[in-house]
Coordinates of C-alpha atoms in Angstrom, one line a residue:
M1 CA -35.6 -7.6 80.7
A2 CA -33.2 -5.7 78.4
V3 CA -34.7 -4.0 75.4
L4 CA -31.5 -4.4 73.3
D5 CA -30.0 -7.9 72.8
S6 CA -26.3 -8.5 73.3
T7 CA -25.6 -8.2 69.5
L8 CA -27.3 -4.8 69.2
T9 CA -25.7 -3.6 72.5
T10 CA -22.2 -4.5 71.1
Q11 CA -22.8 -2.7 67.8
L12 CA -24.3 0.3 69.5
S13 CA -21.4 0.6 72.0
Q14 CA -18.9 0.8 69.1
L15 CA -21.0 3.3 67.2
L16 CA -21.5 5.6 70.2
T17 CA -17.7 6.2 70.3
K18 CA -18.5 8.7 67.5
V19 CA -20.5 10.9 69.9
V20 CA -18.1 13.8 70.7
E21 CA -20.5 16.4 72.1
P22 CA -22.6 15.8 75.3
I23 CA -26.3 14.9 74.5
E24 CA -29.4 14.5 76.6
L25 CA -32.2 12.0 76.1
V26 CA -35.3 13.8 77.4
A27 CA -38.2 11.5 77.9
S28 CA -41.9 12.4 78.0
I29 CA -43.7 9.5 79.6
D30 CA -47.1 8.3 81.0
D31 CA -48.1 5.2 82.9
R32 CA -48.3 2.9 79.8
P33 CA -46.0 -0.1 79.5
K34 CA -44.5 1.4 76.3
S35 CA -43.2 4.3 78.4
T36 CA -41.5 1.9 80.8
E37 CA -39.9 0.1 77.8
M38 CA -38.8 3.3 76.2
V39 CA -37.1 4.6 79.4
E40 CA -35.4 1.2 79.8
L41 CA -34.1 1.6 76.2
L42 CA -32.8 5.1 76.9
N43 CA -31.0 4.0 80.1
E44 CA -29.4 1.1 78.2
I45 CA -28.1 3.6 75.6
A46 CA -26.8 6.1 78.2
A47 CA -24.9 3.2 79.9
L48 CA -22.8 2.8 76.8
S49 CA -21.4 6.4 76.6
D50 CA -20.3 8.9 79.2
K51 CA -21.4 11.6 76.8
I52 CA -25.1 10.6 77.1
T53 CA -27.5 11.4 80.0
V54 CA -31.2 10.6 80.5
R55 CA -34.0 12.8 81.9
T56 CA -37.6 11.8 82.4
D57 CA -39.1 15.3 82.9
G58 CA -40.1 16.0 79.3
D59 CA -43.4 17.7 78.7
D60 CA -44.2 16.8 75.1
A61 CA -47.9 16.1 74.3
R62 CA -47.0 12.8 72.7
K63 CA -46.2 10.1 75.3
P64 CA -44.1 8.0 75.2
S65 CA -41.6 10.1 73.2
F66 CA -38.1 11.4 73.7
S67 CA -35.9 14.0 72.2
I68 CA -32.1 13.8 71.5
E69 CA -30.7 17.2 72.3
R70 CA -27.1 18.5 72.0
T71 CA -26.5 20.1 75.4
G72 CA -26.5 23.9 75.4
T73 CA -27.8 24.2 71.8
D74 CA -31.0 24.2 69.8
I75 CA -30.0 21.1 67.8
G76 CA -32.1 18.1 68.4
V77 CA -34.6 15.5 67.0
R78 CA -37.6 13.7 68.5
F79 CA -38.9 10.1 68.3
A80 CA -42.5 9.4 69.4
G81 CA -42.6 5.7 70.2
I82 CA -39.7 3.2 70.3
P83 CA -37.5 3.3 67.2
L84 CA -36.5 -0.3 66.8
G85 CA -37.0 -2.6 63.8
H86 CA -36.1 -0.8 60.6
E87 CA -35.9 2.5 62.5
F88 CA -33.0 1.4 64.8
S89 CA -30.5 2.7 62.3
S90 CA -32.4 6.0 62.4
L91 CA -32.0 6.1 66.1
V92 CA -28.2 5.4 65.9
L93 CA -27.6 8.0 63.3
A94 CA -29.6 10.6 65.2
L95 CA -27.5 9.9 68.3
V96 CA -24.1 10.3 66.6
Q97 CA -25.2 13.3 64.4
V98 CA -26.7 15.2 67.3
G99 CA -23.6 14.1 69.2
G100 CA -21.4 16.0 66.8
N101 CA -20.5 13.4 64.2
P102 CA -20.6 15.1 60.8
V103 CA -23.6 14.5 58.5
K104 CA -22.5 12.6 55.4
E105 CA -24.3 14.0 52.3
D106 CA -23.6 15.9 49.1
A107 CA -21.9 19.1 50.0
D108 CA -24.1 21.2 47.8
V109 CA -27.2 19.7 49.2
M110 CA -26.1 20.3 52.8
E111 CA -25.3 23.9 52.0
Q112 CA -28.7 24.4 50.6
V113 CA -30.2 23.0 53.8
K114 CA -28.2 25.4 55.9
Q115 CA -29.4 28.3 53.8
L116 CA -33.1 27.5 54.0
D117 CA -34.8 30.6 55.5
G118 CA -37.8 29.8 57.7
D119 CA -39.1 27.8 60.6
Y120 CA -40.0 24.2 59.6
E121 CA -41.8 21.8 61.9
F122 CA -41.8 18.3 60.3
V123 CA -43.7 15.3 61.5
T124 CA -43.2 11.9 59.9
Y125 CA -45.6 9.0 60.5
M126 CA -43.9 5.7 60.0
S127 CA -44.1 2.0 60.9
L128 CA -41.2 -0.1 62.2
T129 CA -41.7 -2.6 59.3
C130 CA -41.5 0.0 56.6
Q131 CA -38.3 -0.1 54.5
N132 CA -38.8 3.3 53.0
C133 CA -39.5 5.2 56.3
P134 CA -35.9 5.2 57.6
T135 CA -34.7 7.1 54.5
V136 CA -37.2 9.9 55.2
V137 CA -36.6 9.9 58.9
Q138 CA -32.9 10.0 58.5
A139 CA -33.0 12.8 55.9
L140 CA -35.2 15.1 58.1
N141 CA -33.2 14.3 61.2
A142 CA -30.0 15.2 59.4
M143 CA -31.6 18.4 58.2
S144 CA -32.5 19.3 61.8
V145 CA -28.8 18.9 62.8
L146 CA -27.6 21.1 59.9
N147 CA -30.2 23.8 60.4
P148 CA -31.6 24.3 64.0
R149 CA -34.7 26.1 62.5
I150 CA -35.8 22.7 61.1
K151 CA -37.5 20.5 63.7
H152 CA -38.5 16.9 63.2
T153 CA -40.5 14.3 65.0
A154 CA -40.8 10.7 63.8
V155 CA -44.0 9.1 65.0
E156 CA -44.5 5.4 65.3
G157 CA -48.0 4.9 64.0
S158 CA -48.8 1.7 65.9
V159 CA -48.2 3.5 69.2
F160 CA -50.2 6.6 68.3
Q161 CA -53.2 5.0 66.5
D162 CA -55.7 7.6 67.6
E163 CA -53.6 10.3 65.9
V164 CA -53.1 8.2 62.8
K165 CA -56.8 7.5 62.6
E166 CA -57.7 11.2 63.1
K167 CA -55.4 12.2 60.2
N168 CA -56.7 9.2 58.1
I169 CA -53.1 8.0 57.4
L170 CA -53.3 4.7 55.5
A171 CA -49.8 4.7 54.0
V172 CA -46.3 5.4 55.3
P173 CA -44.0 7.3 55.3
Q174 CA -46.3 10.3 55.5
V175 CA -44.8 13.7 56.2
Y176 CA -46.5 16.8 57.6
L177 CA -45.0 20.3 57.6
N178 CA -46.2 22.9 60.1
G179 CA -49.4 20.8 60.6
E180 CA -50.3 20.3 56.9
P181 CA -49.7 17.3 54.6
F182 CA -46.4 17.8 52.8
A183 CA -45.2 14.6 51.1
S184 CA -45.6 10.8 51.1
G185 CA -43.3 7.9 50.1
R186 CA -39.6 7.6 50.0
M187 CA -37.6 10.9 49.9
E188 CA -34.0 11.8 50.4
M189 CA -32.5 15.1 51.5
A190 CA -32.2 16.4 48.0
D191 CA -35.9 15.7 47.4
F192 CA -36.9 17.8 50.5
V193 CA -34.6 20.6 49.4
A194 CA -36.1 20.6 45.9
K195 CA -39.6 21.0 47.4
L196 CA -38.5 23.7 49.9
D197 CA -36.1 25.7 47.8
S198 CA -37.7 27.1 44.6
G199 CA -34.3 27.8 43.0
A200 CA -32.9 24.3 43.5
G201 CA -34.2 23.0 40.2
A202 CA -32.6 25.7 38.1
R203 CA -29.3 25.3 39.9
A204 CA -29.3 21.6 39.3
A205 CA -30.0 22.1 35.6
A206 CA -27.2 24.6 35.3
K207 CA -24.8 22.2 37.0
L208 CA -25.7 19.4 34.5
N209 CA -25.3 21.7 31.5
E210 CA -21.8 22.6 32.6
L211 CA -20.5 19.1 32.4
D212 CA -18.4 17.8 29.5
P213 CA -19.7 14.9 27.3
Y214 CA -19.4 11.4 28.7
E215 CA -18.0 8.4 26.9
V216 CA -20.8 6.3 28.6
L217 CA -23.9 7.7 30.2
V218 CA -26.0 5.2 32.2
I219 CA -29.6 6.2 32.9
G220 CA -31.0 4.3 35.9
Q221 CA -29.4 3.5 39.3
G222 CA -30.8 0.0 40.0
P223 CA -28.9 -3.3 39.7
A224 CA -28.6 -3.1 35.9
G225 CA -27.4 0.5 35.9
A226 CA -24.9 0.1 38.7
A227 CA -23.4 -3.0 37.1
A228 CA -23.1 -1.2 33.7
A229 CA -21.4 1.9 35.3
I230 CA -18.9 -0.2 37.2
Y231 CA -18.0 -2.2 34.1
T232 CA -17.4 0.8 31.9
A233 CA -15.5 2.7 34.7
R234 CA -13.2 -0.4 35.0
K235 CA -12.5 0.0 31.3
G236 CA -11.3 3.5 32.0
F237 CA -14.2 5.3 30.3
R238 CA -15.5 8.6 31.7
T239 CA -18.9 7.4 33.0
G240 CA -22.0 9.2 34.3
L241 CA -24.7 7.4 36.3
V242 CA -28.0 9.3 36.5
G243 CA -31.3 8.3 38.2
E244 CA -34.2 9.2 40.4
R245 CA -33.3 7.1 43.4
F246 CA -30.3 4.8 43.9
G247 CA -31.4 1.2 44.0
G248 CA -34.6 1.6 42.0
Q249 CA -37.3 -1.1 42.5
V250 CA -34.9 -3.0 44.8
L251 CA -35.7 -0.4 47.5
D252 CA -39.3 -1.7 47.6
T253 CA -38.2 -5.4 48.0
M254 CA -38.5 -6.7 51.6
S255 CA -36.5 -9.9 51.3
I256 CA -33.9 -11.1 48.7
E257 CA -33.0 -14.8 49.0
N258 CA -32.0 -15.7 45.4
F259 CA -29.0 -13.5 44.8
I260 CA -26.3 -16.1 44.5
S261 CA -23.6 -16.0 47.2
V262 CA -25.8 -13.8 49.5
P263 CA -28.2 -16.2 51.3
K264 CA -30.5 -13.5 52.5
T265 CA -30.6 -9.7 52.5
E266 CA -33.1 -6.8 52.3
G267 CA -33.7 -4.4 49.4
P268 CA -32.4 -1.2 51.1
K269 CA -29.3 -3.0 52.3
F270 CA -28.7 -4.4 48.9
A271 CA -29.2 -0.9 47.3
A272 CA -26.7 0.6 49.8
A273 CA -24.1 -2.0 48.9
L274 CA -24.6 -1.2 45.2
E275 CA -24.1 2.5 45.9
Q276 CA -21.0 1.8 48.0
H277 CA -19.5 -0.4 45.2
V278 CA -20.2 2.3 42.6
G279 CA -18.4 4.8 44.9
D280 CA -15.2 2.8 44.7
Y281 CA -14.8 4.0 41.1
E282 CA -14.5 7.3 39.4
I283 CA -18.1 7.5 38.3
D284 CA -20.1 10.8 38.3
V285 CA -23.3 10.0 40.2
H286 CA -26.2 12.3 39.7
K287 CA -29.1 11.4 42.0
N288 CA -32.7 12.7 42.1
V289 CA -32.7 13.4 38.4
S290 CA -35.3 12.2 35.9
A291 CA -34.5 11.8 32.2
T292 CA -37.3 13.1 29.9
G293 CA -36.0 12.4 26.4
V294 CA -33.2 11.2 24.1
I295 CA -32.0 12.8 20.9
P296 CA -29.9 10.2 19.1
A297 CA -26.7 11.3 17.4
T298 CA -27.0 12.4 13.8
E299 CA -23.9 10.4 12.7
Q300 CA -22.2 7.2 13.7
G301 CA -20.0 7.7 16.7
G302 CA -21.4 11.2 17.4
Y303 CA -22.9 12.4 20.7
H304 CA -26.3 11.4 21.9
T305 CA -28.2 13.9 24.0
V306 CA -30.2 13.0 27.1
K307 CA -32.7 15.7 28.3
F308 CA -33.7 16.3 31.9
G309 CA -36.7 18.6 31.7
E310 CA -36.8 21.6 29.5
E311 CA -33.5 23.2 30.5
A312 CA -30.9 20.5 31.3
S313 CA -29.2 17.9 29.2
L314 CA -26.1 15.7 29.0
K315 CA -24.2 14.4 26.0
A316 CA -22.5 11.0 25.6
R317 CA -20.8 8.8 23.0
T318 CA -22.9 5.9 24.2
V319 CA -26.0 5.7 26.4
I320 CA -27.1 2.7 28.4
L321 CA -30.8 2.7 29.3
A322 CA -31.5 0.9 32.6
T323 CA -34.6 2.7 34.0
G324 CA -36.2 -0.5 35.4
A325 CA -39.9 -0.8 36.0
S326 CA -42.6 0.5 38.4
W327 CA -45.8 -0.9 39.8
R328 CA -48.5 -1.7 37.3
L329 CA -51.8 0.0 38.1
M330 CA -55.2 -1.5 37.9
S331 CA -56.5 1.5 35.8
V332 CA -60.0 1.4 37.3
P333 CA -62.2 4.2 38.7
G334 CA -61.2 5.2 42.2
E335 CA -57.7 3.9 42.1
D336 CA -56.0 7.3 41.8
E337 CA -58.5 9.1 44.0
Y338 CA -57.8 6.7 46.9
R339 CA -54.1 6.1 46.5
N340 CA -52.6 6.3 50.0
K341 CA -56.2 6.4 51.3
G342 CA -56.5 2.6 51.2
V343 CA -55.0 1.8 47.8
T344 CA -51.4 0.9 48.4
F345 CA -48.5 -1.2 46.9
C346 CA -46.3 -2.1 49.9
P347 CA -47.6 -4.7 52.4
H348 CA -44.5 -4.3 54.6
C349 CA -44.8 -0.6 54.8
D350 CA -48.5 -0.1 55.2
G351 CA -49.7 -3.5 56.5
P352 CA -49.6 -2.4 60.2
L353 CA -52.0 0.5 59.4
F354 CA -54.7 -2.0 58.6
K355 CA -54.5 -4.0 61.8
G356 CA -57.8 -5.6 62.5
K357 CA -59.3 -4.6 59.2
K358 CA -60.5 -6.4 56.1
I359 CA -58.3 -5.9 53.0
A360 CA -57.9 -7.3 49.5
V361 CA -54.7 -8.2 47.5
V362 CA -55.2 -7.8 43.8
G363 CA -52.9 -10.3 42.0
G364 CA -52.3 -14.0 42.4
G365 CA -48.7 -14.2 41.3
N366 CA -45.7 -14.7 43.7
S367 CA -45.7 -11.1 44.9
G368 CA -49.5 -11.1 45.5
V369 CA -49.5 -14.3 47.4
E370 CA -46.5 -13.4 49.4
A371 CA -48.2 -10.1 50.3
A372 CA -51.3 -11.9 51.3
I373 CA -49.4 -14.3 53.6
D374 CA -47.6 -11.4 55.3
L375 CA -50.8 -9.4 55.7
A376 CA -52.8 -12.3 57.1
G377 CA -50.7 -12.1 60.2
V378 CA -51.6 -8.5 60.8
V379 CA -55.1 -7.8 59.4
D380 CA -58.5 -9.3 60.2
H381 CA -59.1 -10.9 56.8
V382 CA -57.5 -11.0 53.4
T383 CA -59.2 -11.7 50.1
V384 CA -56.9 -12.5 47.1
V385 CA -58.5 -11.3 43.8
E386 CA -57.0 -12.9 40.7
F387 CA -58.0 -12.2 37.1
M388 CA -57.1 -15.7 35.7
D389 CA -58.9 -18.9 36.6
T390 CA -56.0 -20.1 38.8
L391 CA -53.4 -18.5 40.9
K392 CA -50.0 -18.0 39.2
A393 CA -47.8 -18.2 42.4
D394 CA -45.4 -21.1 43.1
N395 CA -47.1 -24.1 44.6
V396 CA -45.2 -23.8 47.9
L397 CA -46.6 -20.3 48.3
Q398 CA -50.2 -21.4 47.4
D399 CA -50.0 -24.2 50.0
K400 CA -48.9 -21.8 52.7
L401 CA -51.7 -19.3 51.7
R402 CA -54.4 -21.9 51.8
S403 CA -53.3 -23.1 55.3
M404 CA -54.2 -19.7 56.7
G405 CA -57.6 -19.4 58.3
N406 CA -58.3 -15.8 57.5
V407 CA -57.7 -15.8 53.8
D408 CA -60.1 -16.3 50.9
V409 CA -59.2 -16.6 47.2
I410 CA -61.4 -15.4 44.3
T411 CA -60.3 -16.3 40.8
S412 CA -61.7 -15.3 37.4
A413 CA -62.4 -11.9 38.9
Q414 CA -61.9 -8.6 37.0
T415 CA -61.5 -5.6 39.3
T416 CA -63.8 -2.8 38.1
E417 CA -63.8 -0.1 40.7
V418 CA -62.3 1.1 44.0
V419 CA -65.2 2.5 46.1
G420 CA -64.7 5.1 48.9
D421 CA -66.5 7.6 51.0
G422 CA -64.4 10.5 49.9
A423 CA -61.8 10.1 52.7
Q424 CA -60.9 6.4 52.4
V425 CA -61.6 3.1 50.7
T426 CA -64.8 1.3 51.7
A427 CA -65.1 -1.4 49.0
L428 CA -63.8 -3.1 45.9
K429 CA -66.0 -4.0 43.0
Y430 CA -65.2 -6.8 40.6
K431 CA -66.9 -8.8 37.8
D432 CA -67.1 -12.6 37.9
R433 CA -65.7 -13.4 34.5
N434 CA -67.6 -16.7 34.3
T435 CA -71.0 -15.3 35.0
E436 CA -70.5 -11.6 34.2
E437 CA -72.1 -10.9 37.6
E438 CA -71.0 -7.7 39.4
K439 CA -69.9 -8.2 43.0
Q440 CA -68.6 -6.1 45.8
L441 CA -66.2 -6.7 48.7
D442 CA -66.6 -4.4 51.7
L443 CA -63.1 -3.6 53.0
S444 CA -60.7 -0.9 54.2
G445 CA -57.6 -1.5 52.0
V446 CA -56.5 -2.7 48.5
F447 CA -53.0 -3.9 48.0
V448 CA -52.1 -3.9 44.3
Q449 CA -49.7 -6.6 43.2
I450 CA -50.2 -7.2 39.5
G451 CA -46.7 -6.9 38.2
L452 CA -44.5 -4.1 36.7
L453 CA -44.5 -1.8 33.8
P454 CA -41.2 -0.7 32.1
N455 CA -40.3 2.9 32.7
T456 CA -40.0 3.9 29.1
K457 CA -42.8 6.4 28.3
W458 CA -40.2 9.1 28.2
L459 CA -38.7 7.4 25.1
A460 CA -41.8 7.7 23.0
D461 CA -40.3 10.2 20.5
S462 CA -36.7 9.0 20.6
G463 CA -36.8 6.7 17.6
I464 CA -35.8 3.8 19.9
Q465 CA -37.9 0.7 19.1
L466 CA -40.2 -0.5 21.8
S467 CA -42.1 -3.8 22.1
P468 CA -45.9 -3.9 22.3
R469 CA -45.5 -4.1 26.1
G470 CA -43.4 -0.9 26.1
E471 CA -40.1 -2.7 26.7
I472 CA -36.9 -1.5 24.9
E473 CA -36.2 -4.0 22.1
I474 CA -32.6 -5.4 22.5
N475 CA -30.6 -8.1 20.9
D476 CA -28.3 -10.6 22.7
R477 CA -25.6 -7.8 23.0
G478 CA -28.0 -5.3 24.6
E479 CA -28.1 -3.2 21.5
T480 CA -31.2 -1.2 20.7
S481 CA -32.4 -0.1 17.3
V482 CA -30.2 3.1 17.5
P483 CA -26.4 2.5 17.2
G484 CA -24.6 3.6 20.3
I485 CA -27.6 3.3 22.6
F486 CA -28.0 0.1 24.7
A487 CA -30.5 -1.1 27.2
A488 CA -30.5 -3.5 30.2
G489 CA -32.6 -4.9 32.9
D490 CA -36.4 -4.7 33.5
C491 CA -37.0 -1.9 31.1
S492 CA -35.7 -4.1 28.2
T493 CA -37.0 -7.2 26.5
E494 CA -34.6 -9.2 28.7
P495 CA -37.0 -12.0 29.4
Y496 CA -36.5 -12.7 33.1
K497 CA -37.0 -9.8 35.6
Q498 CA -34.6 -10.9 38.3
I499 CA -31.9 -8.9 40.1
V500 CA -29.1 -11.3 39.1
V501 CA -30.3 -11.2 35.5
A502 CA -30.5 -7.4 35.5
Q503 CA -26.9 -7.2 36.7
G504 CA -25.7 -9.6 33.9
S505 CA -27.7 -7.6 31.4
G506 CA -26.1 -4.4 32.6
A507 CA -22.6 -6.0 32.3
T508 CA -23.5 -7.1 28.7
A509 CA -24.6 -3.6 27.7
A510 CA -21.5 -2.1 29.2
L511 CA -19.2 -4.5 27.3
S512 CA -21.1 -3.8 24.1
A513 CA -20.7 0.0 24.7
F514 CA -17.0 -0.6 25.2
D515 CA -16.8 -2.5 21.9
Y516 CA -18.8 0.2 20.1
I517 CA -16.5 3.0 21.3
I518 CA -13.3 1.0 20.5
R519 CA -14.6 0.1 17.0
N520 CA -15.7 3.6 16.1
S521 CA -12.5 5.1 17.5
A522 CA -10.5 2.7 15.3
E523 CA -12.6 3.6 12.2
A524 CA -12.1 7.3 12.9

């Protein structure tokens, strides 16, 4: 039976026309069925291109695994396991990049990768259901192509469970460098360069300081920020778009089914479409940059200053704040200590690592109940822990949850502590709010799903008015308390935190910025 279906085979056949240099797929195998399946996959790939050959005499300690090697060079990458699911795109990119198709990345970042001096052996532990893992795998694979002194192996955790257990990996993606823990979570090539190259930060700051003032500077690269930047660019204004990661919170969303006109998509795909659309306009995009403060203009129509650390800043006639939100924490003892050691936030990424174990989902809203439903199909048992006396999720989700045989629901429960043995989570303590009795659940993982907090702490000294919840106060035009500074999306008091609402909010802020610039120009 073929590993790839006809649709994937057709797509792969077209993409492999980009392989211009001969490559070898070198398999290291044992007698497990997974090895047989992997070799079948490699043979199906090789049958689609006369530039690709397969060998089964590899001697790597991880079996099944295979390397993709450019013939006669030191350029190559390795996959341990079978990279299908979310990692299929990583496999395809590795094939065409090792096969001589140019890596597509910022020219400055690629040059920094080529100039890295040292031998780097990276290992990424990932799961095929993780949305953030492909970004890490693809970045390190591309770096291996650009600089042969960089080596990378992507390890599918479910196939190498003994190794995952030995290293106590309870969250993915997890990256090791030369045998030592290096990083976790979603990272792009620029993030790796910043950690490896001590001078990268200073060069990035100098590059920002050299730029002329913008007419519109958008802070945040999620749906609201992307919409705002496109709208102001279409008005002909010089626009800058700055953010830590393109897509923002959308990147952590597994399924999007309520964006009108798009029946169903996934967060990373949606984020990629946002970035592609922004790329159609003359917008200066600055990625992997965190704003740390705002100094409002001293006079109407003057320049606002946005700071990035101690040494970098940008000036703009108008600023649109669209920094979104991030996961709300429980703020209980043990939560920080055991983060990525059993405390996690992404059921799709980390769920497979808890196969056969008992876990809790804290939060009974839509996100919490959806997480519990997904996890129930993977883990041994799920307990939903909700602070209020009833679940807050939609009835259809509650009905589905209660139909599952390995799920319990505890309401009126105040989480008080995450307990562990120093290496990983062993229990969750909570207080029964009706009886004040302290109770404990013995378990291996805690998935936190209690909503979001606006990313606005960096605005504390800006003079911009915030709500008691920390949201940026705006009116129906997206105006903040400071003339010429606007806000949009989940970081603002816009009442409904939805992608489609955030985009409309971004468009409103952009049109208000346009109006502000025009009116002030006319008065001047």
